[in-house]
Each structure stands twice: as C-alpha cells, then as structure tokens.
Coordinates of C-alpha atoms in Angstrom, one line a residue:
F1 CA -114.9 97.1 -8.5
T2 CA -115.0 94.6 -5.7
L3 CA -117.2 92.3 -7.8
F4 CA -115.1 92.4 -10.7
S5 CA -111.9 91.4 -8.7
N6 CA -113.9 88.4 -7.1
T7 CA -114.8 87.2 -10.8
I8 CA -111.0 87.3 -11.5
Q9 CA -110.0 85.3 -8.9
S10 CA -112.3 82.5 -9.6
R11 CA -111.7 82.2 -13.1
S12 CA -107.9 81.7 -12.1
I13 CA -108.8 78.4 -10.2
I14 CA -110.2 77.0 -13.2
Q15 CA -107.9 73.9 -14.4
P16 CA -107.0 73.5 -17.7
R17 CA -108.2 70.4 -19.3
K18 CA -105.9 67.9 -20.9
L19 CA -105.8 67.7 -24.3
A20 CA -107.0 64.0 -25.6
I21 CA -105.1 63.1 -28.8
P22 CA -106.9 60.5 -30.8
E23 CA -105.1 57.4 -32.1
S24 CA -104.5 57.4 -35.5
R25 CA -106.7 55.4 -38.0
L26 CA -105.8 53.7 -40.9
P27 CA -107.1 54.8 -44.2
Q28 CA -110.5 53.6 -45.4
Q29 CA -109.3 51.0 -48.0
F30 CA -107.1 49.4 -44.9
Q31 CA -109.7 49.7 -42.3
Y32 CA -110.3 45.6 -42.1
L33 CA -106.7 45.3 -41.0
Q34 CA -107.2 45.0 -37.1
P35 CA -105.1 42.7 -34.6
T36 CA -107.2 39.7 -34.0
P37 CA -106.9 38.3 -30.5
S38 CA -105.3 34.7 -30.1
N39 CA -104.7 32.4 -27.0
Q40 CA -101.0 33.2 -27.3
Q41 CA -99.5 34.4 -24.1
I42 CA -96.3 36.3 -22.9
D43 CA -94.7 36.3 -19.8
L44 CA -94.4 39.6 -18.2
E45 CA -93.5 38.7 -14.6
K46 CA -94.9 41.5 -12.5
L47 CA -97.3 42.8 -15.0
N48 CA -98.9 39.1 -15.2
P49 CA -101.7 39.8 -12.6
F50 CA -102.7 43.0 -14.4
I51 CA -103.2 41.2 -18.0
Q52 CA -105.1 38.5 -16.1
D53 CA -107.3 41.0 -14.5
S54 CA -110.6 41.4 -16.6
H55 CA -111.1 44.8 -15.3
V56 CA -107.7 46.3 -16.4
I57 CA -108.2 47.9 -20.0
S58 CA -104.3 48.9 -20.3
I59 CA -101.2 49.3 -18.6
E60 CA -99.2 52.3 -18.8
C61 CA -95.3 52.9 -18.1
H62 CA -94.3 56.7 -18.2
G63 CA -90.5 55.9 -18.2
A64 CA -88.0 54.5 -15.5
N65 CA -88.4 54.6 -11.9
Q66 CA -92.2 56.0 -12.5
V67 CA -95.2 53.9 -11.1
I68 CA -96.9 51.6 -13.5
M69 CA -100.3 52.9 -14.0
V70 CA -103.1 50.8 -14.9
R71 CA -106.8 51.9 -16.4
V72 CA -109.8 50.3 -15.1
P73 CA -111.5 52.5 -16.5
D74 CA -110.0 55.4 -14.7
L75 CA -106.1 55.5 -14.4
R76 CA -104.8 53.9 -11.0
K77 CA -101.3 53.6 -9.5
T78 CA -99.9 50.0 -8.8
G79 CA -97.2 50.8 -6.7
I80 CA -94.6 48.9 -9.1
N81 CA -92.1 51.0 -10.9
F82 CA -89.6 49.6 -13.5
S83 CA -85.9 50.2 -14.1
Q84 CA -84.7 51.3 -17.7
E85 CA -83.5 47.4 -17.5
Q86 CA -87.0 46.1 -16.6
I87 CA -88.6 48.1 -19.3
T88 CA -85.9 47.2 -22.0
Q89 CA -87.0 43.7 -21.0
V90 CA -90.5 44.0 -21.6
L91 CA -89.8 45.4 -25.1
N92 CA -87.1 42.4 -25.9
K93 CA -90.0 40.1 -24.8
F94 CA -92.6 41.5 -27.5
S95 CA -89.9 41.6 -30.0
E96 CA -89.0 38.3 -29.6
A97 CA -92.4 36.8 -29.3
T98 CA -93.7 38.6 -32.7
K99 CA -90.6 38.5 -34.2
I100 CA -90.1 42.1 -35.0
P101 CA -87.1 44.0 -34.6
F102 CA -87.2 47.3 -33.0
H103 CA -85.3 50.5 -33.5
D104 CA -85.7 54.4 -32.5
G105 CA -88.8 56.0 -32.8
V106 CA -92.4 53.9 -32.4
F107 CA -92.6 50.3 -31.9
K108 CA -96.3 48.7 -32.0
V109 CA -97.0 45.3 -32.2
A110 CA -99.8 42.9 -31.3
F111 CA -99.1 39.3 -29.6
G112 CA -102.1 37.4 -28.2
K113 CA -104.9 39.5 -26.7
L114 CA -102.2 42.6 -26.2
I115 CA -101.3 45.6 -28.5
F116 CA -97.7 47.0 -27.2
S117 CA -97.0 50.3 -27.9
A118 CA -93.4 52.3 -27.1
N119 CA -91.4 55.1 -27.9
I120 CA -87.6 54.1 -28.2
S121 CA -84.5 56.4 -28.4
N122 CA -81.2 54.9 -28.5
N123 CA -82.3 51.3 -28.1
N124 CA -84.2 52.6 -24.7
C125 CA -87.5 52.6 -24.3
S126 CA -88.6 55.8 -22.7
N127 CA -92.3 54.8 -21.7
F128 CA -95.0 52.0 -22.8
A129 CA -98.6 51.0 -23.0
I130 CA -100.0 47.6 -23.2
R131 CA -103.6 47.7 -24.4
K132 CA -106.1 44.7 -24.3
I133 CA -108.0 43.8 -27.3
M134 CA -111.3 44.1 -26.8
Q135 CA -113.8 41.3 -28.3

C-alpha cells in the first residue's frame, strides 16, 4: 500500500505541457504569397534596440502593464512594460506605415522586415507580437 501511495504522489508533481497552436497556413494555391523583407523601417522607440538585435526572433506584449517579452530563441523578460496608450501607439504606427486600417479582431500586417500581429477589441489592442522575417 505504501508503494502505491508514493506512485500517486510522484505523478501529481508532473507539470502539464502547454499546447502549442501552429500558425495557420495559406491554401496550397496561395503558398507563394509570403511577405518579402525590405529595408523600410518603423520607429518603435523603446522596442528599437530589440528590433536591431540580430539575436531577437520576436517581441511579445501580452497586455497592458505586462512585461514585454523577447524570444532569443527562449522567451525572456525585458523589464519594459507598456500602458494601453503605448500599445495603441504601436498599433497606430503599423497601421499608418502599411496604410491598412485596423478594426476589432485580428490585425496582421508586414512592414520592412517585421510581421505585426495584434488582437483588437473595442479599438484597443489587448496584445501584440512582432516577428522578424527570417531570410
């Protein structure tokens, strides 16, 4: 009976794995439509050092007043956090640069060497990710 109870306790310590949801792919006939990197740049102020760092793969903001994370290739905290107003400014900069207006739902655009994805609700960006286009 003691052996059985030890087995149960050791199983309860195991951490559940996170579910990785793959990014959706275009249908086969549209696979050739991929963003092409260009030399155009966008000024994102506090995020510029991460954009210029060749080791950084992506920049992630999980919401207002949350720490900005960078992937290099593991996820690391930056010590920078954005208010809702600053998140909206980043969203507006990408919208103005690409000349694509945003609305509620998912907003995904490519500009320069960056792909910007955001979830928008009531014209407020709840989170965003900036991924570099790898050549």
